[in-house]
Each structure stands twice: as structure tokens, then as C-alpha cells.
Tab-separated table of C-alpha atoms in Angstrom:
chain	number	residue	atom	x	y	z
I	1	MET	CA	88.638	61.710	78.387
I	2	THR	CA	88.516	63.151	74.869
I	3	ALA	CA	89.617	66.693	74.076
I	4	ASP	CA	85.980	67.792	73.716
I	5	ARG	CA	85.096	66.282	77.034
I	6	ASP	CA	88.064	68.083	78.659
I	7	TYR	CA	86.874	71.359	77.255
I	8	GLY	CA	83.403	70.688	78.573
I	9	CYS	CA	84.779	69.918	82.041
I	10	ARG	CA	86.788	73.113	82.116
I	11	GLN	CA	83.811	75.164	81.054
I	12	ALA	CA	81.572	73.535	83.593
I	13	LEU	CA	84.059	73.997	86.434
I	14	GLU	CA	84.562	77.647	85.504
I	15	TYR	CA	80.809	78.122	85.513
I	16	PHE	CA	80.404	76.640	88.962
I	17	GLU	CA	83.345	78.670	90.277
I	18	ALA	CA	81.738	81.848	88.955
I	19	LEU	CA	78.439	80.766	90.439
I	20	THR	CA	79.912	80.816	93.942
I	21	GLY	CA	80.894	84.456	93.375
I	22	GLY	CA	77.459	85.437	92.135
I	23	GLU	CA	78.811	86.416	88.738
I	24	THR	CA	77.047	84.271	86.217
I	25	ALA	CA	73.629	83.531	84.832
I	26	SER	CA	72.129	80.065	84.873
I	27	ASP	CA	73.780	77.677	82.434
I	28	ALA	CA	71.696	74.627	81.609
I	29	LYS	CA	74.563	73.010	79.671
I	30	ALA	CA	76.843	73.133	82.686
I	31	GLN	CA	74.122	71.615	84.850
I	32	GLU	CA	73.629	68.848	82.308
I	33	HIS	CA	77.367	68.256	82.133
I	34	LEU	CA	77.595	67.917	85.883
I	35	LYS	CA	74.891	65.263	85.949
I	36	ALA	CA	76.769	63.205	83.368
I	37	CYS	CA	80.369	63.770	84.500
I	38	SER	CA	81.441	62.059	87.697
I	39	SER	CA	84.903	63.603	87.452
I	40	CYS	CA	83.488	67.146	87.610
I	41	ALA	CA	81.066	66.183	90.336
I	42	SER	CA	83.827	64.816	92.544
I	43	GLU	CA	86.085	67.785	91.761
I	44	LEU	CA	83.368	70.228	92.780
I	45	GLU	CA	82.679	68.239	95.888
I	46	LEU	CA	86.369	68.313	96.813
I	47	ARG	CA	86.529	72.073	96.220
I	48	SER	CA	83.510	72.572	98.412
I	49	ARG	CA	85.075	70.524	101.220
I	50	LEU	CA	88.334	72.417	100.895
I	51	ARG	CA	86.486	75.712	101.196
I	52	ALA	CA	84.645	74.452	104.259
I	53	ARG	CA	87.907	73.353	105.927
I	54	LEU	CA	89.612	76.640	105.047
I	55	LYS	CA	86.683	78.603	106.423
I	56	ALA	CA	86.693	76.628	109.658
I	57	ALA	CA	90.463	76.987	110.088
I	58	VAL	CA	90.516	80.745	109.514
I	59	ARG	CA	87.360	81.428	111.493
I	60	GLY	CA	88.805	79.541	114.428
I	61	GLU	CA	91.222	82.373	114.980
I	62	LEU	CA	89.826	84.920	117.419
I	63	PRO	CA	91.287	88.179	118.708
I	64	MET	CA	92.516	88.591	122.267
I	65	PRO	CA	89.523	88.900	124.612
I	66	GLY	CA	90.012	92.625	125.321
I	67	LEU	CA	89.855	93.881	121.723
I	68	HIS	CA	86.087	94.394	121.613
I	69	ASP	CA	86.220	96.381	124.836
I	70	ARG	CA	89.172	98.484	123.694
I	71	VAL	CA	87.442	99.411	120.446
I	72	ARG	CA	84.197	100.192	122.261
I	73	ALA	CA	86.031	102.319	124.827
I	74	THR	CA	87.850	104.252	122.098
I	75	ILE	CA	84.607	105.027	120.302
I	76	ARG	CA	82.900	106.153	123.510
I	77	GLU	CA	85.852	108.338	124.386
I	78	ARG	CA	85.619	109.991	120.979
I	79	GLU	CA	81.863	110.468	121.436
I	80	ARG	CA	82.382	112.352	124.656
I	81	ALA	CA	85.254	114.572	123.573
I	82	PRO	CA	85.527	114.546	119.826
I	83	ARG	CA	87.710	117.632	119.575
I	84	SER	CA	89.730	118.040	122.725
I	85	SER	CA	91.061	114.509	122.491
I	86	TRP	CA	93.227	115.615	119.587
I	87	LEU	CA	95.133	118.101	121.722
I	88	PRO	CA	97.699	115.658	123.110
I	89	ASN	CA	98.378	114.530	119.572
I	90	ARG	CA	99.047	118.091	118.480
I	91	VAL	CA	101.417	118.572	121.405
I	92	MET	CA	103.120	115.300	120.570
I	93	LEU	CA	103.430	116.324	116.942
I	94	ALA	CA	105.009	119.630	117.871
I	95	ALA	CA	107.456	117.851	120.161
I	96	ALA	CA	108.214	115.328	117.449
I	97	ALA	CA	108.841	118.117	114.966
I	98	MET	CA	111.306	119.762	117.355
I	99	ALA	CA	113.030	116.447	117.952
I	100	SER	CA	113.298	115.874	114.197
I	101	LEU	CA	114.956	119.255	113.754
I	102	CYS	CA	117.487	118.461	116.480
I	103	ILE	CA	118.230	115.064	114.979
I	104	ALA	CA	118.494	116.539	111.496
I	105	ALA	CA	121.115	118.979	112.765
I	106	LEU	CA	123.188	116.049	113.968
I	107	VAL	CA	122.880	113.955	110.843
I	108	VAL	CA	126.037	113.807	108.811
I	109	THR	CA	125.161	115.210	105.424
I	110	ARG	CA	126.115	113.516	102.217
I	111	SER	CA	128.370	116.422	101.283
I	112	ASN	CA	130.460	115.712	104.380
I	113	ILE	CA	131.237	112.168	103.373
I	114	ALA	CA	131.141	112.433	99.580
I	115	PRO	CA	134.163	113.347	97.460
I	116	SER	CA	134.211	117.096	96.979
I	117	THR	CA	135.890	117.633	93.613
I	118	LEU	CA	134.379	116.662	90.278
I	119	ALA	CA	137.338	114.419	89.503
I	120	ALA	CA	137.026	112.675	92.857
I	121	GLN	CA	133.286	112.295	92.326
I	122	ASP	CA	133.829	110.716	88.911
I	123	GLU	CA	136.383	108.386	90.437
I	124	PHE	CA	133.929	107.430	93.185
I	125	ILE	CA	131.159	106.769	90.640
I	126	GLY	CA	133.498	104.673	88.519
I	127	ALA	CA	134.551	102.638	91.543
I	128	MET	CA	130.937	101.959	92.498
I	129	GLN	CA	129.961	101.080	88.923
I	130	ALA	CA	132.864	98.648	88.674
I	131	ARG	CA	131.464	96.636	91.558
I	132	VAL	CA	128.128	95.813	89.910
I	133	ALA	CA	127.285	94.275	86.534
I	134	ALA	CA	127.684	96.897	83.802
I	135	VAL	CA	123.960	97.237	83.143
I	136	PHE	CA	123.264	98.155	86.785
I	137	GLY	CA	126.090	100.684	86.664
I	138	VAL	CA	124.148	102.712	84.093
I	139	GLY	CA	121.385	103.680	86.518
I	140	LEU	CA	123.693	103.830	89.521
I	141	GLY	CA	125.996	106.280	87.746
I	142	ASP	CA	123.260	108.741	86.913
I	143	HIS	CA	121.821	108.557	90.437
I	144	LEU	CA	125.203	109.283	92.010
I	145	HIS	CA	126.143	111.978	89.530
I	146	CYS	CA	122.827	113.771	89.425
I	147	SER	CA	121.306	113.213	92.878
I	148	TRP	CA	123.746	111.943	95.432
I	149	PHE	CA	126.344	114.669	94.992
I	150	ARG	CA	123.787	117.427	94.817
I	151	THR	CA	122.593	119.815	97.522
I	152	PHE	CA	118.869	120.333	97.190
I	153	PRO	CA	116.887	123.485	97.882
I	154	SER	CA	114.721	123.082	100.954
I	155	LEU	CA	111.559	124.092	99.117
I	156	PRO	CA	111.603	123.154	95.434
I	157	GLY	CA	109.404	125.295	93.223
I	158	PRO	CA	106.165	124.102	91.652
I	159	GLU	CA	107.782	124.241	88.221
I	160	LEU	CA	109.932	121.224	89.092
I	161	THR	CA	108.093	118.611	87.041
I	162	SER	CA	107.941	120.781	83.910
I	163	ALA	CA	111.581	119.848	83.272
I	164	LEU	CA	110.450	116.262	82.658
I	165	GLY	CA	108.554	117.166	79.525
I	166	GLY	CA	104.900	116.426	78.960
I	167	GLU	CA	105.043	112.754	78.136
I	168	TYR	CA	107.185	111.808	81.146
I	169	ALA	CA	105.428	114.151	83.592
I	170	PRO	CA	103.187	111.362	85.019
I	171	LEU	CA	106.301	109.621	86.372
I	172	ALA	CA	106.672	112.173	89.178
I	173	LYS	CA	103.168	111.465	90.431
I	174	ILE	CA	103.652	107.716	90.076
I	175	VAL	CA	106.703	107.849	92.343
I	176	ARG	CA	105.038	110.317	94.708
I	177	ASP	CA	102.052	107.988	95.116
I	178	GLN	CA	104.177	105.015	96.146
I	179	VAL	CA	106.593	106.484	98.671
I	180	PRO	CA	105.784	107.465	102.256
I	181	ASP	CA	104.642	111.032	102.667
I	182	ARG	CA	107.823	112.097	104.413
I	183	PHE	CA	109.606	111.999	101.039
I	184	ARG	CA	109.646	115.129	98.882
I	185	LEU	CA	110.329	115.504	95.200
I	186	VAL	CA	113.766	117.005	94.596
I	187	ILE	CA	114.485	116.169	90.954
I	188	ALA	CA	112.210	115.638	87.977
I	189	HIS	CA	114.102	116.343	84.799
I	190	ARG	CA	115.962	115.017	81.774
I	191	CYS	CA	119.702	114.950	82.085
I	192	SER	CA	122.815	113.476	80.558
I	193	TYR	CA	125.849	111.818	82.054
I	194	ARG	CA	128.873	110.665	80.110
I	195	GLY	CA	127.104	111.302	76.843
I	196	ARG	CA	124.020	109.301	77.725
I	197	ARG	CA	120.549	110.800	78.193
I	198	PHE	CA	118.307	109.985	81.150
I	199	VAL	CA	114.858	110.715	82.507
I	200	HIS	CA	115.307	111.167	86.230
I	201	VAL	CA	112.909	111.549	89.180
I	202	SER	CA	114.406	111.796	92.654
I	203	MET	CA	112.836	112.001	96.096
I	204	LYS	CA	114.358	112.305	99.532
I	205	ASP	CA	113.526	112.408	103.199
I	206	ASP	CA	115.839	113.259	106.072
I	207	VAL	CA	117.752	110.033	105.692
I	208	ASN	CA	117.188	108.396	102.321
I	209	LEU	CA	117.494	109.438	98.718
I	210	LEU	CA	115.941	107.499	95.856
I	211	SER	CA	115.925	107.908	92.087
I	212	LEU	CA	113.832	106.515	89.279
I	213	VAL	CA	116.153	106.563	86.276
I	214	ILE	CA	115.167	105.700	82.692
I	215	THR	CA	117.413	105.544	79.675
I	216	ASP	CA	117.352	104.122	76.156
I	217	LYS	CA	119.056	100.782	75.739
I	218	GLN	CA	122.309	100.661	73.859
I	219	ALA	CA	123.327	97.824	71.580
I	220	GLY	CA	123.460	94.499	73.390
I	221	GLU	CA	122.510	96.045	76.709
I	222	SER	CA	120.240	93.903	78.841
I	223	PHE	CA	119.775	92.563	82.345
I	224	PRO	CA	120.955	88.996	83.012
I	225	ALA	CA	118.598	86.462	81.453
I	226	SER	CA	118.218	84.468	84.651
I	227	GLY	CA	117.570	85.375	88.261
I	228	GLY	CA	115.611	88.285	89.603
I	229	THR	CA	112.020	88.357	90.699
I	230	VAL	CA	108.713	88.768	88.928
I	231	ALA	CA	106.100	91.295	89.987
I	232	GLY	CA	102.950	92.013	88.028
I	233	GLY	CA	104.362	90.026	85.121
I	234	ILE	CA	107.503	92.196	84.962
I	235	GLN	CA	110.931	90.655	85.527
I	236	LEU	CA	112.876	92.702	88.076
I	237	HIS	CA	116.641	92.508	88.655
I	238	HIS	CA	118.654	93.579	91.665
I	239	ALA	CA	122.167	94.511	92.650
I	240	GLY	CA	123.748	96.323	95.556
I	241	VAL	CA	127.036	97.940	96.370
I	242	ASP	CA	127.914	99.501	99.694
I	243	ARG	CA	124.904	101.531	100.756
I	244	PHE	CA	123.401	101.715	97.263
I	245	GLN	CA	120.668	99.426	95.996
I	246	VAL	CA	119.867	99.152	92.304
I	247	SER	CA	116.731	97.428	91.057
I	248	GLY	CA	115.761	97.481	87.417
I	249	PHE	CA	113.665	96.153	84.607
I	250	GLU	CA	113.723	96.576	80.860
I	251	THR	CA	111.283	97.231	78.076
I	252	ALA	CA	111.958	96.557	74.415
I	253	ASP	CA	114.075	99.672	74.116
I	254	GLN	CA	114.581	101.161	77.565
I	255	LEU	CA	116.179	100.372	80.913
I	256	VAL	CA	114.379	101.448	84.081
I	257	PHE	CA	116.183	101.663	87.432
I	258	LEU	CA	115.311	102.438	90.996
I	259	VAL	CA	118.463	103.424	92.856
I	260	SER	CA	118.469	104.302	96.546
I	261	ASP	CA	120.034	103.860	99.925
I	262	LEU	CA	116.938	102.087	101.214
I	263	ARG	CA	117.172	98.512	102.479
I	264	PRO	CA	117.480	95.942	99.664
I	265	ASP	CA	113.940	94.620	100.186
I	266	GLU	CA	112.538	98.150	100.374
I	267	ASN	CA	114.195	99.136	97.118
I	268	ARG	CA	113.057	95.950	95.406
I	269	ASN	CA	109.503	96.265	96.656
I	270	LEU	CA	109.261	99.921	95.751
I	271	LEU	CA	110.243	99.162	92.160
I	272	ALA	CA	107.782	96.260	92.154
I	273	ALA	CA	105.069	98.713	93.125
I	274	LEU	CA	106.190	101.312	90.571
I	275	ALA	CA	106.862	98.997	87.635
I	276	PRO	CA	103.334	98.462	86.245
I	277	ASP	CA	102.530	102.200	86.122
I	278	VAL	CA	105.968	103.166	84.805
I	279	ASN	CA	105.658	100.479	82.167
I	280	ARG	CA	102.267	101.844	81.171
I	281	VAL	CA	103.648	105.362	80.711
I	282	LEU	CA	106.580	104.123	78.642
I	283	ASP	CA	104.273	101.972	76.567
I	284	SER	CA	101.964	104.864	75.803
I	285	ILE	CA	104.944	107.049	74.831
I	286	ARG	CA	106.193	104.285	72.553
I	287	LYS	CA	102.828	104.029	70.832
I	288	GLY	CA	102.727	107.794	70.456
Z	1	MET	CA	74.820	89.930	100.546
Z	2	GLY	CA	73.751	93.277	101.967
Z	3	GLY	CA	73.586	96.346	99.805
Z	4	PRO	CA	76.145	98.241	97.793
Z	5	ILE	CA	79.302	99.471	99.465
Z	6	PRO	CA	79.004	103.197	100.189
Z	7	THR	CA	82.410	104.041	98.794
Z	8	ASP	CA	82.001	107.772	99.291
Z	9	ALA	CA	81.773	107.164	103.010
Z	10	ILE	CA	85.515	106.652	103.171
Z	11	ILE	CA	87.241	109.869	103.997
Z	12	ALA	CA	90.881	110.770	104.507
Z	13	MET	CA	92.598	107.791	106.047
Z	14	PRO	CA	95.010	107.905	108.997
Z	15	ASP	CA	98.117	109.516	107.709
Z	16	GLY	CA	100.997	111.154	109.524
Z	17	ASP	CA	99.620	114.263	111.132
Z	18	GLU	CA	96.118	113.447	109.990
Z	19	GLN	CA	95.153	112.979	113.585
Z	20	GLY	CA	95.196	116.707	113.898
Z	21	GLN	CA	92.699	117.119	111.088
Z	22	ASP	CA	89.032	117.650	111.573
Z	23	GLU	CA	86.813	114.714	112.159
Z	24	PRO	CA	84.017	114.134	109.674
Z	25	ALA	CA	81.513	115.715	111.998
Z	26	CYS	CA	83.287	118.972	111.396
Z	27	ALA	CA	82.680	118.833	107.671
Z	28	GLY	CA	79.516	120.836	108.069
Z	29	VAL	CA	77.656	118.519	110.427
Z	30	SER	CA	77.805	119.332	114.083
Z	31	ARG	CA	77.396	116.285	116.269
Z	32	GLY	CA	75.717	117.321	119.499
Z	33	PRO	CA	75.962	115.153	122.620
Z	34	ALA	CA	72.547	113.494	122.247
Z	35	ILE	CA	73.016	112.859	118.532
Z	36	ALA	CA	76.532	111.622	119.121
Z	37	GLU	CA	75.308	109.192	121.758
Z	38	ASP	CA	72.679	107.878	119.369
Z	39	ALA	CA	75.203	107.603	116.564
Z	40	GLY	CA	77.591	105.835	118.905
Z	41	SER	CA	74.996	103.249	119.830
Z	42	ARG	CA	74.046	102.800	116.208
Z	43	PHE	CA	77.692	102.457	115.220
Z	44	GLU	CA	78.312	99.870	117.902
Z	45	ALA	CA	75.242	97.904	116.850
Z	46	GLU	CA	76.073	98.029	113.131
Z	47	ALA	CA	79.858	97.798	113.095
Z	48	LEU	CA	81.120	95.958	116.163
Z	49	PRO	CA	79.577	92.561	115.269
Z	50	HIS	CA	82.058	92.409	112.373
Z	51	LEU	CA	85.154	92.853	114.529
Z	52	ASN	CA	86.154	89.179	114.544
Z	53	ASP	CA	85.792	88.983	110.768
Z	54	LEU	CA	88.043	92.006	110.296
Z	55	TYR	CA	90.586	90.765	112.796
Z	56	ARG	CA	91.017	87.279	111.343
Z	57	THR	CA	91.353	88.687	107.818
Z	58	ALA	CA	93.904	91.279	108.956
Z	59	ALA	CA	95.846	88.660	110.914
Z	60	ARG	CA	96.072	86.345	107.913
Z	61	VAL	CA	96.946	89.077	105.418
Z	62	LEU	CA	99.490	90.811	107.652
Z	63	GLY	CA	100.819	87.619	109.203
Z	64	ASP	CA	101.029	89.298	112.611
Z	65	ARG	CA	98.336	89.204	115.293
Z	66	GLY	CA	99.571	92.268	117.171
Z	67	GLU	CA	99.641	94.380	114.029
Z	68	ALA	CA	96.217	93.044	113.123
Z	69	GLU	CA	94.736	94.163	116.460
Z	70	ASP	CA	96.234	97.631	116.100
Z	71	LEU	CA	94.983	97.883	112.555
Z	72	VAL	CA	91.469	96.789	113.451
Z	73	GLN	CA	91.306	99.519	116.098
Z	74	GLU	CA	92.471	101.999	113.475
Z	75	VAL	CA	89.791	100.749	111.080
Z	76	TYR	CA	87.051	101.258	113.661
Z	77	LEU	CA	88.283	104.717	114.479
Z	78	THR	CA	88.283	105.646	110.798
Z	79	ALA	CA	84.848	104.109	110.329
Z	80	TRP	CA	83.493	106.006	113.319
Z	81	LYS	CA	84.875	109.274	111.995
Z	82	SER	CA	83.017	108.839	108.712
Z	83	PHE	CA	79.975	107.064	110.100
Z	84	HIS	CA	77.798	110.147	109.648
Z	85	ARG	CA	78.097	109.485	105.901
Z	86	PHE	CA	77.162	105.860	106.216
Z	87	GLU	CA	73.690	105.109	104.878
Z	88	PRO	CA	71.676	102.728	107.053
Z	89	GLY	CA	70.706	99.673	105.081
Z	90	THR	CA	73.834	99.622	102.946
Z	91	ASN	CA	76.477	96.970	103.391
Z	92	CYS	CA	78.283	97.919	106.600
Z	93	ARG	CA	80.429	94.784	106.622
Z	94	ALA	CA	81.762	95.357	103.106
Z	95	TRP	CA	82.329	99.019	103.953
Z	96	LEU	CA	84.427	98.040	106.987
Z	97	PHE	CA	86.429	95.586	104.873
Z	98	LYS	CA	87.057	98.299	102.313
Z	99	ILE	CA	88.445	100.503	105.052
Z	100	LEU	CA	90.472	97.540	106.337
Z	101	PHE	CA	92.211	96.965	103.009
Z	102	TYR	CA	92.724	100.682	102.484
Z	103	SER	CA	94.392	100.729	105.901
Z	104	ILE	CA	96.480	97.649	105.137
Z	105	ASN	CA	97.832	99.250	101.973
Z	106	HIS	CA	98.503	102.449	103.858
Z	107	HIS	CA	100.228	100.472	106.601
Z	108	TRP	CA	102.513	98.801	104.060
Z	109	ARG	CA	103.322	102.060	102.354
Z	110	ARG	CA	104.252	103.710	105.623
Z	111	ARG	CA	106.702	100.900	106.269
Z	112	PHE	CA	107.888	100.477	102.690
Z	113	ARG	CA	106.259	97.110	102.604
Z	114	PHE	CA	104.275	96.704	99.472
Z	115	PRO	CA	101.658	94.157	98.609
Z	116	LEU	CA	103.904	92.688	95.928
Z	117	LEU	CA	106.357	91.229	98.363
Z	118	SER	CA	106.721	87.729	97.017
Z	119	ASP	CA	110.221	86.920	95.845
Z	120	ARG	CA	108.846	85.081	92.907
Z	121	GLU	CA	105.346	85.498	91.656
Z	122	PRO	CA	103.894	82.019	91.218
Z	123	ALA	CA	103.891	80.934	87.621
Z	124	GLU	CA	100.565	80.117	86.037
Z	125	ARG	CA	100.325	76.372	85.744
Z	126	GLU	CA	97.903	73.562	86.023
Z	127	VAL	CA	97.714	71.815	89.366
Z	128	ALA	CA	99.627	68.616	88.732
Z	129	CYS	CA	99.554	67.283	92.246
Z	130	ALA	CA	96.784	65.544	94.075
Z	131	THR	CA	94.954	67.305	96.863
Z	132	PRO	CA	94.754	65.407	100.130
Z	133	LEU	CA	91.449	64.823	101.784
Z	134	PRO	CA	90.757	68.161	103.499
Z	135	GLU	CA	89.545	66.416	106.628
Z	136	ARG	CA	92.966	64.840	107.178
Z	137	LEU	CA	94.732	68.177	107.527
Z	138	THR	CA	94.866	70.168	110.737
Z	139	ASP	CA	93.894	73.836	110.960
Z	140	GLU	CA	97.559	74.733	111.426
Z	141	GLU	CA	98.525	72.927	108.226
Z	142	ILE	CA	95.779	74.619	106.267
Z	143	LEU	CA	96.692	78.056	107.623
Z	144	ALA	CA	100.393	77.465	106.945
Z	145	ALA	CA	99.545	76.583	103.339
Z	146	LEU	CA	97.390	79.681	102.985
Z	147	ASP	CA	100.118	81.901	104.413
Z	148	LYS	CA	102.507	80.744	101.711
Z	149	ALA	CA	100.350	82.233	98.952
Z	150	PRO	CA	101.327	85.781	97.922
Z	151	ARG	CA	99.281	88.412	99.729
Z	152	ASP	CA	97.234	89.583	96.738
Z	153	PHE	CA	96.021	86.045	96.105
Z	154	ARG	CA	95.596	85.271	99.787
Z	155	ALA	CA	93.431	88.344	100.275
Z	156	VAL	CA	91.037	87.351	97.506
Z	157	VAL	CA	90.788	83.754	98.717
Z	158	LEU	CA	90.026	84.987	102.230
Z	159	LEU	CA	87.378	87.419	101.044
Z	160	ALA	CA	85.692	84.894	98.740
Z	161	ASP	CA	86.022	81.562	100.518
Z	162	VAL	CA	86.092	82.574	104.166
Z	163	GLU	CA	84.185	85.839	104.311
Z	164	GLU	CA	81.872	84.836	101.451
Z	165	PHE	CA	81.787	88.154	99.662
Z	166	SER	CA	80.609	88.146	96.061
Z	167	TYR	CA	83.087	88.952	93.294
Z	168	LYS	CA	81.448	92.329	92.883
Z	169	GLU	CA	81.846	93.110	96.570
Z	170	ILE	CA	85.483	91.979	96.529
Z	171	ALA	CA	86.152	94.197	93.530
Z	172	GLY	CA	84.739	97.119	95.518
Z	173	ILE	CA	86.674	96.253	98.672
Z	174	LEU	CA	90.031	95.868	96.911
Z	175	ASN	CA	89.337	98.476	94.250
Z	176	ILE	CA	90.225	96.130	91.412
Z	177	PRO	CA	88.235	94.917	88.369
Z	178	ILE	CA	86.014	91.857	88.730
Z	179	GLY	CA	88.113	90.036	86.125
Z	180	THR	CA	91.167	90.493	88.331
Z	181	VAL	CA	89.214	89.163	91.316
Z	182	MET	CA	88.300	86.048	89.363
Z	183	SER	CA	91.801	85.380	88.058
Z	184	ARG	CA	93.414	85.967	91.475
Z	185	LEU	CA	90.871	83.718	93.124
Z	186	SER	CA	91.453	80.960	90.613
Z	187	ARG	CA	95.233	81.171	91.005
Z	188	GLY	CA	94.998	81.572	94.760
Z	189	ARG	CA	92.919	78.427	95.108
Z	190	LYS	CA	95.339	76.486	92.897
Z	191	LEU	CA	98.290	77.689	94.956
Z	192	LEU	CA	96.534	76.668	98.132
Z	193	ARG	CA	95.940	73.175	96.801
Z	194	GLU	CA	99.561	72.867	95.724
Z	195	GLN	CA	100.718	73.895	99.167
Z	196	LEU	CA	98.293	71.508	100.841
Z	197	ALA	CA	99.592	68.683	98.689
Z	198	THR	CA	103.150	69.569	99.691
Z	199	VAL	CA	102.181	69.566	103.353
Z	200	ALA	CA	100.374	66.271	102.944
Z	201	GLN	CA	103.404	64.681	101.289
Z	202	SER	CA	105.670	65.856	104.076
Z	203	TYR	CA	103.382	64.175	106.614
Z	204	GLY	CA	103.026	61.033	104.558
Z	205	ILE	CA	99.355	61.649	103.865
Z	206	LEU	CA	100.138	61.682	100.157
Z	207	LYS	CA	102.714	59.314	98.771
Z	208	THR	CA	103.111	60.838	95.329
Z	209	ASN	CA	103.054	64.290	93.849
Z	210	ASN	CA	101.128	63.222	90.824
Z	211	LYS	CA	97.551	62.565	90.103
Z	212	ARG	CA	96.627	60.021	92.712
Z	213	SER	CA	95.882	60.532	96.340
Z	214	GLU	CA	96.267	57.849	98.909
Z	215	ALA	CA	92.548	57.747	99.456
């Protein structure tokens, strides 16, 4: 095939693909091409057969026999008693709330297991940083210094996000939107640690603490060139030490970290979900 | 394929203590027993025929039949709660699928499992391997190949090629631009063919991984 013919094939195949999705107007050239090009005709025929086989395979999977009846019964139950049926749930919720309080009272707080003096805290941070590649230690250090050793007020004030500054303020919402509702915002500010400035958003629930940490790159600072995962076109990198997980990505001039005591896959996936929106905010700040 | 998706019919989705919140009927519309019975019959007639479609899509996207059954029940409960806003004549099936994918995303978020779970997003590349004759592959092999595609791509392939929604409907269901639907579908189909070729090679149906098939 010549280059022109290849181009014509691609165009024709794209047209017929779009046609199956109802997204294109009639294209006489593509129709003409199809009549003349046996390669495209057989390719389209193969695609059509593949779709038919896929459809048959997936549609062959049926739910367990009782599902229709269970759904129907649930709907009819709700028809008969649309309000009162919620009562057991409210009772259960109240019981669950009480149970949570009891469990929370038994949970060992971070302050009980963390070093108590500033010198001991710095030593702890240094020891943790030394066990990951230097670039990961940047985000880990700020998370430990600023969030992990801190006792948070039970009800943070509404002014919390104002400490982020206008251009970074959307970050708090971006994080809020991606974490389960049990997490609450405990830090949204700009801070510095060991002479380096950070933008820092932290959220916690009864068990876990997580931080989105952003800082300007310093000379030669970068994540390893190989490894990591790609999500939404953004290369993500990961490291872990003890209970701490550090995932990160970089822009032209900034490093972005998610540091937490979540499971490794949870931390990685949370950053994967956050990265496109965080990237967008940083990009818009960069462009002014 | 049906009418437009009544997007405003989706109300607050199941969420933590949401089950203690008012049902849609309480948002100014009182549903008396006779009306409720009529609405129930109408709901069953309009929505229940799509149960198998919702289930098989949920099962393939979630990769777990038990979770899929639970989720489908949740979808129907949510749909019933906002059914008073549903306009007869609009596309009930697409509306149910929109609720399904909203629920799937919510389900992942609750469990810290996000749609972007793949360890390595597949690189954009031309399909360099031959595709085996579809008729020579079993259902299990085809489903196994589909399951290997990342969820975002798998979802679009399922909605387009199995459920036969238009691009516009898929964009509404997944709340993404039509251009994204088209690019994910294109990549998803390529990935599926690559996986099928791999399966075929492993079973000796294809002898090479280049441009010729045995047939």
C-alpha cells in the first residue's frame, strides 16, 4: 500500500468506527473507499465479528436466579412503608456511633507512640528519610513534621483553607472530593521545614492520616527516571517505609507527594485519582 | 436509542448515613398509597427489564459477581427513590446505567479503590499482532481478555459494543466528553485484540505475534 492509500484506509476505518457510535454524518468518500479496498472491508468484517463474539460472551452471563425477586421485593417493601423502614437504620447508626466512640477511646494515639521531644522527633524524621530515596524523603519529612506529630482540634474552623492562599485553595476541595467522607480536613496551609517551603493539605479519620505535600524542586531534584506507574498520562513514583507510604509525581518545577499510613495500593491509587486535578491547578498557577 | 438521559433525576446517592435522609417523595411530593402502588408498577415495568444488562456490566467492571449483585440492588433502590422525577418516554435504560456508574465510582471511593487502578496504563501503540478468528475463542477466553483491559477502557467497550449505547449516551452515562469516549473505545478495542492474540498464541491458535494469522 502507498502512504496515501494508508491514510485513506485510516480515515475510512475511523469513519466506520464513528458510524457505529452514531457520531458522524454520511461520508461518500469513505463508502467509495470501502468498495475499492478489500483490506478495509475485511478489517471491518473482522471487527464486526469480534463485537458479535464479545457481545455474546458478556451477555451469556446472567445473575443468580433470585436477584429479580429480591429487587422486586425491596421495591414493594419501600412502597408499603417508605418512612418507617428507615428506623432500624437510624437505630443501627446510633449504635454504630456509640461503638465508634468506644473503639476510638481504645485506639492508641499517635502521641503515645511518637517521640515526644523536638530533638527526638527530628531524629525520627531523619531516620525515616534515610530509608527512602532522597526525593521521597522531602515529602515524607514535611508530613511527619507538620502532620504526624501534631494534635488536631476536634472541630477545625471554617477559616482553615484561607491559610493556603487563593491560588492553592482549590487543592483542599480536590483532596476532599477524592477521599471517603469519614476523613476531615485538618491542615490546609503553607509551611516550612528545614528551610524549605511547602504547600500542605492534610486529612484524617479515626485511624489514618494523609497529606498532599507540594514543594518547589531544587537543583537536580527528580524522581527516578525508570519505574513507577502511569495514570492519566502522569508518571507516578512510590516508596514506603514502616507504616508510611509516599507516592509522588513531578512537574517542570515542583514535586507533589501524597504521604499517608494507608495501604500501599490505597496511597498509590489516591494519588492517581488526585494527580490530574492537582496538575491542572499547578499548571494554571504557573501560567498566571 | 431511546430519548435523552434525564440527568436531573439522579439525586443524592447512597452515602454513609444517607439512608436516614428523606426519600425523594419527601422533597415536596407526597406519595400516597394508591399513587405509590401505581408508581411501583410503572417502575417495575420500566426499570426491571434492564436488570440483566446492569448486572452483567457491573460484574465485568467490578470483577466480582457478589459485589455486582449488591450494587445492582443499590442502583434499583436509588432509581426507585428518584423515580418520581423520571419523565416517561425518556431513556430509562441509560438513566439506570448512569446511576450504575455513579454507584460504582462511589463504591470504589468508599473502599479507596479508584478507577485508575492499573499498574501501568497501556501505552498508545498500533496493534502489531494478528487477531485470531473470533469464532475459535471460547467465551471464557474472550472475557478473560476483556478483564485485562483497564477499567476505564473496559467500561466504554462494554457500553458501546455490548450494550450498544451511542457515544453521546456513553458520554452522559460516564460524565465524560464524547472525544474521551471515542479515544477510550478505540484504545479499549485495540487492547482487547492484543489480549485475544496473546490468548490465541498460548493455545496455539496463532503461531506468530506478527501480521499473519493461521487462518
